[in-house]
CSV table of C-alpha atoms in Angstrom, one decimal:
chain,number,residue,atom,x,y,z
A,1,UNK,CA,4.1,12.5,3.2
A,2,UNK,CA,5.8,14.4,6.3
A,3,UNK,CA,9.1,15.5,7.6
A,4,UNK,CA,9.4,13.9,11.3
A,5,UNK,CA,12.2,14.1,13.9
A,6,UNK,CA,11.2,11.2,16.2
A,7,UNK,CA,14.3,8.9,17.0
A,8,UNK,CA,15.3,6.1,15.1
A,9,UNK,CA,11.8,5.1,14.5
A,10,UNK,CA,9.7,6.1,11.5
A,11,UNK,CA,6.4,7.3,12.8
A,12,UNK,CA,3.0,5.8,11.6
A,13,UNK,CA,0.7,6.6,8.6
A,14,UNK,CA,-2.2,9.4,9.5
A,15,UNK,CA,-4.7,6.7,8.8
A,16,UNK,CA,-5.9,3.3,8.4
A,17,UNK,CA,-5.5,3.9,4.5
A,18,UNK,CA,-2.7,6.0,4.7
A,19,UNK,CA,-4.2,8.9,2.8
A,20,UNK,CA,-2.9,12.1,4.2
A,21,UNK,CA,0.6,13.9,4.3
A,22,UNK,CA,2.2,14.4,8.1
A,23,UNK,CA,4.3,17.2,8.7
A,24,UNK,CA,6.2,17.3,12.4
A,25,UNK,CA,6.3,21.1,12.6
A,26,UNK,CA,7.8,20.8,16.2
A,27,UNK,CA,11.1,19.4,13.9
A,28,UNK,CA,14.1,20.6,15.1
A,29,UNK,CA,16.1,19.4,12.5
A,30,UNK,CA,16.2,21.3,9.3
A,31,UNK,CA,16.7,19.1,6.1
A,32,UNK,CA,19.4,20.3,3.4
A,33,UNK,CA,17.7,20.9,-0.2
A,34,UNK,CA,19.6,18.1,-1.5
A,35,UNK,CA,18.6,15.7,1.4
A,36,UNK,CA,14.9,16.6,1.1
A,37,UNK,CA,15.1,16.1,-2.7
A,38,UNK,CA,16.7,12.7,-2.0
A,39,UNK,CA,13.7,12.0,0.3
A,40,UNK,CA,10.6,13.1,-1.8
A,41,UNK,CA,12.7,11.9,-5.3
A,42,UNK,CA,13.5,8.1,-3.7
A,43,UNK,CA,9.5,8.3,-1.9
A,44,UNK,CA,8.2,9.1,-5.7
A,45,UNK,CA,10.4,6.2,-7.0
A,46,UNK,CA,9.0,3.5,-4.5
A,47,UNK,CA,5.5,4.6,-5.1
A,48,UNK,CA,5.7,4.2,-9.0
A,49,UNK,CA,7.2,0.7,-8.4
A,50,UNK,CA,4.5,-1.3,-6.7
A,51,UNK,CA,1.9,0.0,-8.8
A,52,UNK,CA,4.2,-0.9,-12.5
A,53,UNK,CA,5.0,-4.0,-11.4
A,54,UNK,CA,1.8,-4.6,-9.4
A,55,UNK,CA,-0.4,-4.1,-12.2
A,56,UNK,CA,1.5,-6.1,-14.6
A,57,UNK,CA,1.0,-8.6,-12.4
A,58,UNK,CA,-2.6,-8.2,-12.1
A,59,UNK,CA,-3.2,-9.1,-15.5
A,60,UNK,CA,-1.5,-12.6,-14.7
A,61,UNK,CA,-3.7,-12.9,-11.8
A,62,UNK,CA,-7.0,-12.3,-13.5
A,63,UNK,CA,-6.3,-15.3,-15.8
A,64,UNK,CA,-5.1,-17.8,-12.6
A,65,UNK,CA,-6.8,-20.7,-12.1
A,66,UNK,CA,-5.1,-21.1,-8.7
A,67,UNK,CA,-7.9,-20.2,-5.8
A,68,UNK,CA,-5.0,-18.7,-3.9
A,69,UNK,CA,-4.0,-16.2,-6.4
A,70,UNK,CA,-7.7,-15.0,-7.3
A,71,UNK,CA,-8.1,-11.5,-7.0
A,72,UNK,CA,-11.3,-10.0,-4.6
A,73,UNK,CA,-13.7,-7.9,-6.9
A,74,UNK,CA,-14.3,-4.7,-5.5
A,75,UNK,CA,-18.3,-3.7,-6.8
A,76,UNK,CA,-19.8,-0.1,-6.8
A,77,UNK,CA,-21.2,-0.6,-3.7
A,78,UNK,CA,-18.6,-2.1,-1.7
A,79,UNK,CA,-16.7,1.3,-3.0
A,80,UNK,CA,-19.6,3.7,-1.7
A,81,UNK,CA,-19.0,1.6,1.4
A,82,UNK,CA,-15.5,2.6,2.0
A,83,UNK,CA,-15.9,5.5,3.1
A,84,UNK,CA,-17.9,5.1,5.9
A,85,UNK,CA,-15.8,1.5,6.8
A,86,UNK,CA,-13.0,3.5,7.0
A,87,UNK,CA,-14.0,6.0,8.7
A,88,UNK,CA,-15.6,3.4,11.5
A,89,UNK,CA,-12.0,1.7,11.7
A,90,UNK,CA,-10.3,5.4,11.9
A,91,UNK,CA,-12.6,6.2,14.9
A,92,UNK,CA,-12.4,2.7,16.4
A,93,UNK,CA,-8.9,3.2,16.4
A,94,UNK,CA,-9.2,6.3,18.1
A,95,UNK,CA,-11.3,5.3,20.8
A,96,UNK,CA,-9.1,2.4,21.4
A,97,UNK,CA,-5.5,4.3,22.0
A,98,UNK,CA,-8.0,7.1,24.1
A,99,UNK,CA,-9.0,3.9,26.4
A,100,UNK,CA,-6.4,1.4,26.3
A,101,UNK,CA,-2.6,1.4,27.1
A,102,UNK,CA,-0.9,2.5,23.6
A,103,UNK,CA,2.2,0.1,24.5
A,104,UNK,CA,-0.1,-2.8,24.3
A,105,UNK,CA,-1.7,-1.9,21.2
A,106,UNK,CA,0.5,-1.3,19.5
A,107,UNK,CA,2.3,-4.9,20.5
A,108,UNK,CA,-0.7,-6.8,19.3
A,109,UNK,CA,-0.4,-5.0,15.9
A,110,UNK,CA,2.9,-5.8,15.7
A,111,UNK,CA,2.6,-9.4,16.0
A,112,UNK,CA,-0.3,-9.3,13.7
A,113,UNK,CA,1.3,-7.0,10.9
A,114,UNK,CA,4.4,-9.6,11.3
A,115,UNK,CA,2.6,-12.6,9.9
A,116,UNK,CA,1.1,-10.6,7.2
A,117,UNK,CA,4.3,-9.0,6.2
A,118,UNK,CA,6.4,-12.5,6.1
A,119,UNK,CA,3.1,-13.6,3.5
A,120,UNK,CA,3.1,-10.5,1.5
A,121,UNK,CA,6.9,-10.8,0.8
A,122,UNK,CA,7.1,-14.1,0.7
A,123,UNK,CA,4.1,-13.5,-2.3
A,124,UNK,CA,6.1,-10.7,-3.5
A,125,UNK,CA,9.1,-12.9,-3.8
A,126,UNK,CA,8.2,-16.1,-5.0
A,127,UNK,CA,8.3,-14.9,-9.2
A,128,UNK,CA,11.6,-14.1,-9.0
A,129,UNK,CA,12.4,-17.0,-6.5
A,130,UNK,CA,11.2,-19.3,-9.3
A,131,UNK,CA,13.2,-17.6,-11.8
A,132,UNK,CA,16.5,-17.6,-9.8
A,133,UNK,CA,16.3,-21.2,-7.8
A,134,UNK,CA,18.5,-23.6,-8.6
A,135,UNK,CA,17.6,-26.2,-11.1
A,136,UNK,CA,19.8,-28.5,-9.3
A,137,UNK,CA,17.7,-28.4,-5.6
A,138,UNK,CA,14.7,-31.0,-5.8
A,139,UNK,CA,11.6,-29.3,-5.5
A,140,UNK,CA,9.1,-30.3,-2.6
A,141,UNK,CA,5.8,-30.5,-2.2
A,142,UNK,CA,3.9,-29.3,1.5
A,143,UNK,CA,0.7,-28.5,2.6
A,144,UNK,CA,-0.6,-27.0,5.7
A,145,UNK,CA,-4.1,-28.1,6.6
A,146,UNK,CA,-6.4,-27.1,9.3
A,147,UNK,CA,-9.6,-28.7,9.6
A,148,UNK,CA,-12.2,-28.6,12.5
A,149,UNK,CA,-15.2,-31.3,13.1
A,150,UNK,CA,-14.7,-35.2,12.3
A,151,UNK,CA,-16.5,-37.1,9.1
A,152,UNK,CA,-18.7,-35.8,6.8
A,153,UNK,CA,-18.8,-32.7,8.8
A,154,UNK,CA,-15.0,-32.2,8.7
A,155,UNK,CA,-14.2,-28.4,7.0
A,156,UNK,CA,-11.3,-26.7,6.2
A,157,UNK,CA,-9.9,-23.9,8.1
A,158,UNK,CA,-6.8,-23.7,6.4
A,159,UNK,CA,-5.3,-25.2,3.5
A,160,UNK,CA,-2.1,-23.8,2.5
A,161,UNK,CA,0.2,-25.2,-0.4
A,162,UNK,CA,3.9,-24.5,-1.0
A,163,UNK,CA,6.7,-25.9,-2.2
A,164,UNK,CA,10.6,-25.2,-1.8
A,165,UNK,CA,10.9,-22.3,-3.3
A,166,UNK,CA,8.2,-20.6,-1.3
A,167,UNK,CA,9.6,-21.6,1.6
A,168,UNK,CA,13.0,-19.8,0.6
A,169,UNK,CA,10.7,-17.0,0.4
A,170,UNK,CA,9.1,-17.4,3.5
A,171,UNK,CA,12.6,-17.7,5.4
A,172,UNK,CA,13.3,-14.5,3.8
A,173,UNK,CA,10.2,-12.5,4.8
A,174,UNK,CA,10.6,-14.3,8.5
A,175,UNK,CA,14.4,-12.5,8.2
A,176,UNK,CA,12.7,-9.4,7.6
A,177,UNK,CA,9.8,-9.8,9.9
A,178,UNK,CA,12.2,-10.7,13.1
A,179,UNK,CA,14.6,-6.8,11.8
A,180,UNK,CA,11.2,-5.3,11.8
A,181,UNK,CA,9.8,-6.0,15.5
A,182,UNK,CA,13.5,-6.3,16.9
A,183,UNK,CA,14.5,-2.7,15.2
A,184,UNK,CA,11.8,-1.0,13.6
A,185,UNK,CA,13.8,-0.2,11.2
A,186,UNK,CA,13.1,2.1,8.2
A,187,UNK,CA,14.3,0.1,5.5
A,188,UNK,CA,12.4,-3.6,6.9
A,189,UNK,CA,9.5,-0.9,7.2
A,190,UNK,CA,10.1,-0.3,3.6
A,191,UNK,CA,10.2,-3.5,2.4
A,192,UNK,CA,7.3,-5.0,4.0
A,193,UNK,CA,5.2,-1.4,3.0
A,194,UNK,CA,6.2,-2.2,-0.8
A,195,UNK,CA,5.1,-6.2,-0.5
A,196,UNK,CA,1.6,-4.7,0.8
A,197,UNK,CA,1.4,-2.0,-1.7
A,198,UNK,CA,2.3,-4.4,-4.4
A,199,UNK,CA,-0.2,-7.8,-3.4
A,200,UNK,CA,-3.0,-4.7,-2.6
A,201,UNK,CA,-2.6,-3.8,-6.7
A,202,UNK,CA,-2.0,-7.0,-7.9
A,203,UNK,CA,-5.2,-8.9,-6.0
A,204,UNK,CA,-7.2,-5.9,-5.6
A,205,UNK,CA,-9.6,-5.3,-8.9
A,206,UNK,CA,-12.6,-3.1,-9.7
A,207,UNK,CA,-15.1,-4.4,-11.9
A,208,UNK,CA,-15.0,-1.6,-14.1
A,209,UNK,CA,-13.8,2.0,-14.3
A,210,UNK,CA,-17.5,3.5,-12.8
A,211,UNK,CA,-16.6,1.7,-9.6
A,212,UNK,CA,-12.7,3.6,-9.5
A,213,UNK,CA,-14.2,6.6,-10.1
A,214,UNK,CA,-16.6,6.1,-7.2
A,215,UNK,CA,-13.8,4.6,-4.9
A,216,UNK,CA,-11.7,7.9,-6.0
A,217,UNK,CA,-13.9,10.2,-4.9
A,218,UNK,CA,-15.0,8.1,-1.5
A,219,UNK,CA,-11.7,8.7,-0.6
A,220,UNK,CA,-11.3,12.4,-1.2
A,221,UNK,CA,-14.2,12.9,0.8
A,222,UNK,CA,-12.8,11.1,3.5
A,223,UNK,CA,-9.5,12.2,3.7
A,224,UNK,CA,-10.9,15.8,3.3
A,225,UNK,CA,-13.0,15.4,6.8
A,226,UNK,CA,-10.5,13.5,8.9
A,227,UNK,CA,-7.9,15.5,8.1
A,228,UNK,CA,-9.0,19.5,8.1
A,229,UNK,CA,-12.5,18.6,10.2
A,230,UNK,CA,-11.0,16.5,13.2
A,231,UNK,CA,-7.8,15.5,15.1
A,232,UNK,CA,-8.8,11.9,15.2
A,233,UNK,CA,-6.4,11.5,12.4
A,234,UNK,CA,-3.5,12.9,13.7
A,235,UNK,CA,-3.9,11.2,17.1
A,236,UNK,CA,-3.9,7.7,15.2
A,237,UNK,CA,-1.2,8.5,13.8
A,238,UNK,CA,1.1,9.3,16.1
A,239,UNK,CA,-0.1,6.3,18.2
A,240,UNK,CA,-0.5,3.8,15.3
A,241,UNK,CA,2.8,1.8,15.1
A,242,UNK,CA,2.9,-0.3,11.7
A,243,UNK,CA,4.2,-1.4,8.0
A,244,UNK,CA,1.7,1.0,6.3
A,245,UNK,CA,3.3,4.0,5.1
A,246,UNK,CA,6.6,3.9,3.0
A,247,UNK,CA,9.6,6.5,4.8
A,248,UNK,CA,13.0,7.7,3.6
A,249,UNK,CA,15.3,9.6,5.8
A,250,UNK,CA,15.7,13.2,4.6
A,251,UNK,CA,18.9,13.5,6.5
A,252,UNK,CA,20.5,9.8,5.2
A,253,UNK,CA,23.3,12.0,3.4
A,254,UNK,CA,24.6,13.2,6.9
A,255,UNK,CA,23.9,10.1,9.6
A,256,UNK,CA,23.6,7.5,6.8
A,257,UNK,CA,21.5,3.8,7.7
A,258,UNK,CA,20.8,5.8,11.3
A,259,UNK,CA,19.0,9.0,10.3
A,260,UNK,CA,16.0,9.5,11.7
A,261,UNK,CA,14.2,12.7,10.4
A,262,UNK,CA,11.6,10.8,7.8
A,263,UNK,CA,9.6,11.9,4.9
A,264,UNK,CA,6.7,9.4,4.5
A,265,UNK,CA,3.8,8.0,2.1
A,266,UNK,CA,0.7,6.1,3.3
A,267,UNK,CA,0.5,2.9,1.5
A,268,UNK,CA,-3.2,4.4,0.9
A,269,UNK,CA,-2.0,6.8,-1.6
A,270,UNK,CA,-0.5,4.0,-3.7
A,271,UNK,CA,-2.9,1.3,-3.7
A,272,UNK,CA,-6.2,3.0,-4.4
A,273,UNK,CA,-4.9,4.9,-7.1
A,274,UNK,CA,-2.9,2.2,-8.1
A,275,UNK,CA,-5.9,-0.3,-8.3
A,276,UNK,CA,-7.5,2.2,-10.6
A,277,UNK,CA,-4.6,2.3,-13.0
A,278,UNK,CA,-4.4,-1.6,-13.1
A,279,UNK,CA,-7.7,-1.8,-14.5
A,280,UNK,CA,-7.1,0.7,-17.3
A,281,UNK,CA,-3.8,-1.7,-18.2
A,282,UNK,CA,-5.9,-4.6,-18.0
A,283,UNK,CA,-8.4,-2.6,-20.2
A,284,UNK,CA,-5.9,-1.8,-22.5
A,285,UNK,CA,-4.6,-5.6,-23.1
A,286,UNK,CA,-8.2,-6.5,-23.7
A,287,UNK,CA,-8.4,-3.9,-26.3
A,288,UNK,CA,-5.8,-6.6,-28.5
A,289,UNK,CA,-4.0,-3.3,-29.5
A,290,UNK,CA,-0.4,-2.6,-29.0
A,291,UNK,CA,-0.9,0.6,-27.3
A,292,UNK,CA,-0.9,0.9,-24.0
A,293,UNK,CA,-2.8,4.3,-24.0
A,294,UNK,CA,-5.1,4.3,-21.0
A,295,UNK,CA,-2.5,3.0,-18.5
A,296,UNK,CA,0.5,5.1,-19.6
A,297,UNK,CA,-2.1,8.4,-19.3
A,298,UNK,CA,-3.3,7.2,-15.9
A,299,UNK,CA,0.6,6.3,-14.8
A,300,UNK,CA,1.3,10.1,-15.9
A,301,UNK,CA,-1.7,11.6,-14.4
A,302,UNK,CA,-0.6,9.5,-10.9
A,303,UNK,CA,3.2,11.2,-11.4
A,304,UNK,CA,1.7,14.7,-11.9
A,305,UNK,CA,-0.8,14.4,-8.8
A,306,UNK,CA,1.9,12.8,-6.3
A,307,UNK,CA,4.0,15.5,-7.4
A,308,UNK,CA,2.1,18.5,-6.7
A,309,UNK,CA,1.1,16.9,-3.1
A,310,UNK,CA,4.8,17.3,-2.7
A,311,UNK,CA,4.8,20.5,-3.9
A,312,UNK,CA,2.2,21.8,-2.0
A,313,UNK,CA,3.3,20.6,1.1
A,314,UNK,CA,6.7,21.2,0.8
A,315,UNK,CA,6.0,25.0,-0.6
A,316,UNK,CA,3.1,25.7,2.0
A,317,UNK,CA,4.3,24.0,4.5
A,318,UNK,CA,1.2,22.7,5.6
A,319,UNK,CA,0.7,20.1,8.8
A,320,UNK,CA,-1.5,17.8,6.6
A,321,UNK,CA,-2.1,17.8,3.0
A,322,UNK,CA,-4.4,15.1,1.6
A,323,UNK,CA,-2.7,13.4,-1.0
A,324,UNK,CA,-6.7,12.3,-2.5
A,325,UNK,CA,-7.4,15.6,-3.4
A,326,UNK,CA,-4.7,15.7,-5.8
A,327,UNK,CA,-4.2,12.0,-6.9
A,328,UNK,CA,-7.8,11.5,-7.1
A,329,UNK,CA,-8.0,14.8,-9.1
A,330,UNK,CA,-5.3,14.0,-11.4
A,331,UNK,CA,-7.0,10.6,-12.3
A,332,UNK,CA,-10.5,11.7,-12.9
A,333,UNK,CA,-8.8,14.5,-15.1
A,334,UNK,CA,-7.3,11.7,-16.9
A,335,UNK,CA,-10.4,9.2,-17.2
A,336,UNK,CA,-12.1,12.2,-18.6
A,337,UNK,CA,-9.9,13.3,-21.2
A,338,UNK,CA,-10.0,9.8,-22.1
A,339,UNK,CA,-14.0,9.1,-22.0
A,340,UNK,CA,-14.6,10.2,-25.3
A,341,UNK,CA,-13.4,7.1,-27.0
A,342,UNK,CA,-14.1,5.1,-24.4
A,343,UNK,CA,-18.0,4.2,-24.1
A,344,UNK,CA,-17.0,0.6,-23.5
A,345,UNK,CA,-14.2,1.2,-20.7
A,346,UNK,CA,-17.1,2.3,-18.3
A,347,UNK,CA,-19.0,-0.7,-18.2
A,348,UNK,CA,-16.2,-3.4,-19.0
A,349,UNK,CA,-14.9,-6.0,-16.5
């Protein structure tokens, strides 16, 4: 999270993963109480909203039969691997804006994070587009196929199946997409950050709660020695231009749609936590109880822990503050006040 004075344009995560707090202390603007409030109360908000809604929806997409909605496993060891993947990308990164021209980066990104936006919120969309769209439209059928060789060798590159509604949805995201390279504005930011956040917790899943714990404490570890051991972090990010980090403007009560001083979340201290927290819901459901004891604790624990990064960076000051280190904190604490009647929860799937 971070105050910023830079412009009209929101200024990018700290990291690939967006797990670490940004603070512009070269800021000349200095935010009211009631505007910073605004800021860190709306930024709480829009985290807790892709991770409810994403992990509800996880539980529908562990039981799809549709290949396109599957969800990707995440194992033990592909979690002890995180760290040092990230940390790779985070330094390749580096080494790239050190080299090359940060304009043309930063282009290529953009094209790239366009596509992928105008698919997560057309993904994002298309429940509530089937809930909403008119009965009376007909409803067509497309496919997009991409197939390379000729004959029994033929494969598919890309087979892609939609009908009318996910086309509305597709318009839509396109809307967004074309405000979001045109403008870089905060709020198509926003809403292209959320669809990530919210497809990452809905098709992300950990086999079982051993594998969170280790993915938890990866990320601590890394976030620790980017942020307080190197600068590599902070040059990334204020080089990296991208939909990866969610902002509010902390002085929208005095310029309105064009304020430009920005708080800001990484889209990394939402997803990994909130991938951890939609296993313990799907736990729960499997249970066959009407409790929902291990999510709500878990939901809490993520409140508490986002809330003291606030506090701590907002009382101290502080140019970076690690969100891991107090998220990842407040969800072991929670996991472990829980473990005693729990001996299944650690090895379920």
């Amino acid at each position: 999270m971070a105050d910023v004075d830079q412009g009209s344009v929101p200024p990018p995560d700290a990291s690939l993963n967006g797990t670490d707090v940004l603070n512009a202390t070269a800021a000349k603007f200095v935010a009211t109480p009631e505007g910073t409030a605004l800021a860190y109360g709306s930024l709480l908000f829009m985290a807790l909203l892709p991770i409810f809604f994403g992990a509800l929806r996880s539980v529908t997409c562990s039981k799809s039969k549709n290949s396109s909605d599957m969800p990707e496993t995440i194992t033990g060891r592909d979690a002890a691997r995180f760290p040092i993947i990230a940390s790779c990308t985070l330094f390749g990164l580096y080494l790239f804006f050190k080299v090359f021209s940060q304009e043309y980066i930063n282009l290529l990104l953009s094209m790239y994070f366009f596509v992928l936006g105008i698919l997560a919120l057309a993904h994002t969309l298309s429940p509530l587009m089937a809930k909403v769209f008119p009965a009376s439209i007909p409803i067509k059928q497309y496919q997009l196929l991409f197939t390379q060789g000729s004959g029994e060798a033929k494969e598919e590159v890309v087979n892609y199946e939609f009908d009318t509604k996910d086309l509305v949805c597709l318009v839509i995201g396109g809307v967004v997409g074309v405000w979001y390279v045109l403008k870089k504005h905060w709020v198509a930011n926003n809403l292209f950050g959320l669809a990530f956040a919210l497809n990452g917790v809905e098709l992300l899943h950990l086999n079982n709660v051993c594998t969170g714990c280790i993915l938890l404490g990866g990320l601590f570890v890394y976030d620790v020695f980017w942020v307080f051991g190197t600068n590599v972090m902070v040059t990334v990010a204020r080089s990296f231009e991208a939909p990866i980090k969610l902002v509010f403007p902390q002085d929208l009560l005095e310029r309105g749609m064009d304020a430009s001083n920005f708080a800001m979340l990484g889209l990394g201290d939402i997803v990994i936590p909130g991938i951890f927290i939609a296993l313990l819901l799907r736990f729960d459901i499997s249970l066959k109880k009407n409790s929902r004891t291990y999510f709500y604790a878990s939901f809490l624990a993520y409140i508490f822990g986002l809330g003291l990064t606030i506090f701590i960076m907002h009382t101290f000051k502080h140019a970076q503050v690690p969100a891991p280190v107090c998220l990842s904190t407040g969800l072991l604490l929670c996991y472990t006040w829980c473990q005693p009647a729990s001996v299944s929860l650690s090895s379920w799937r």
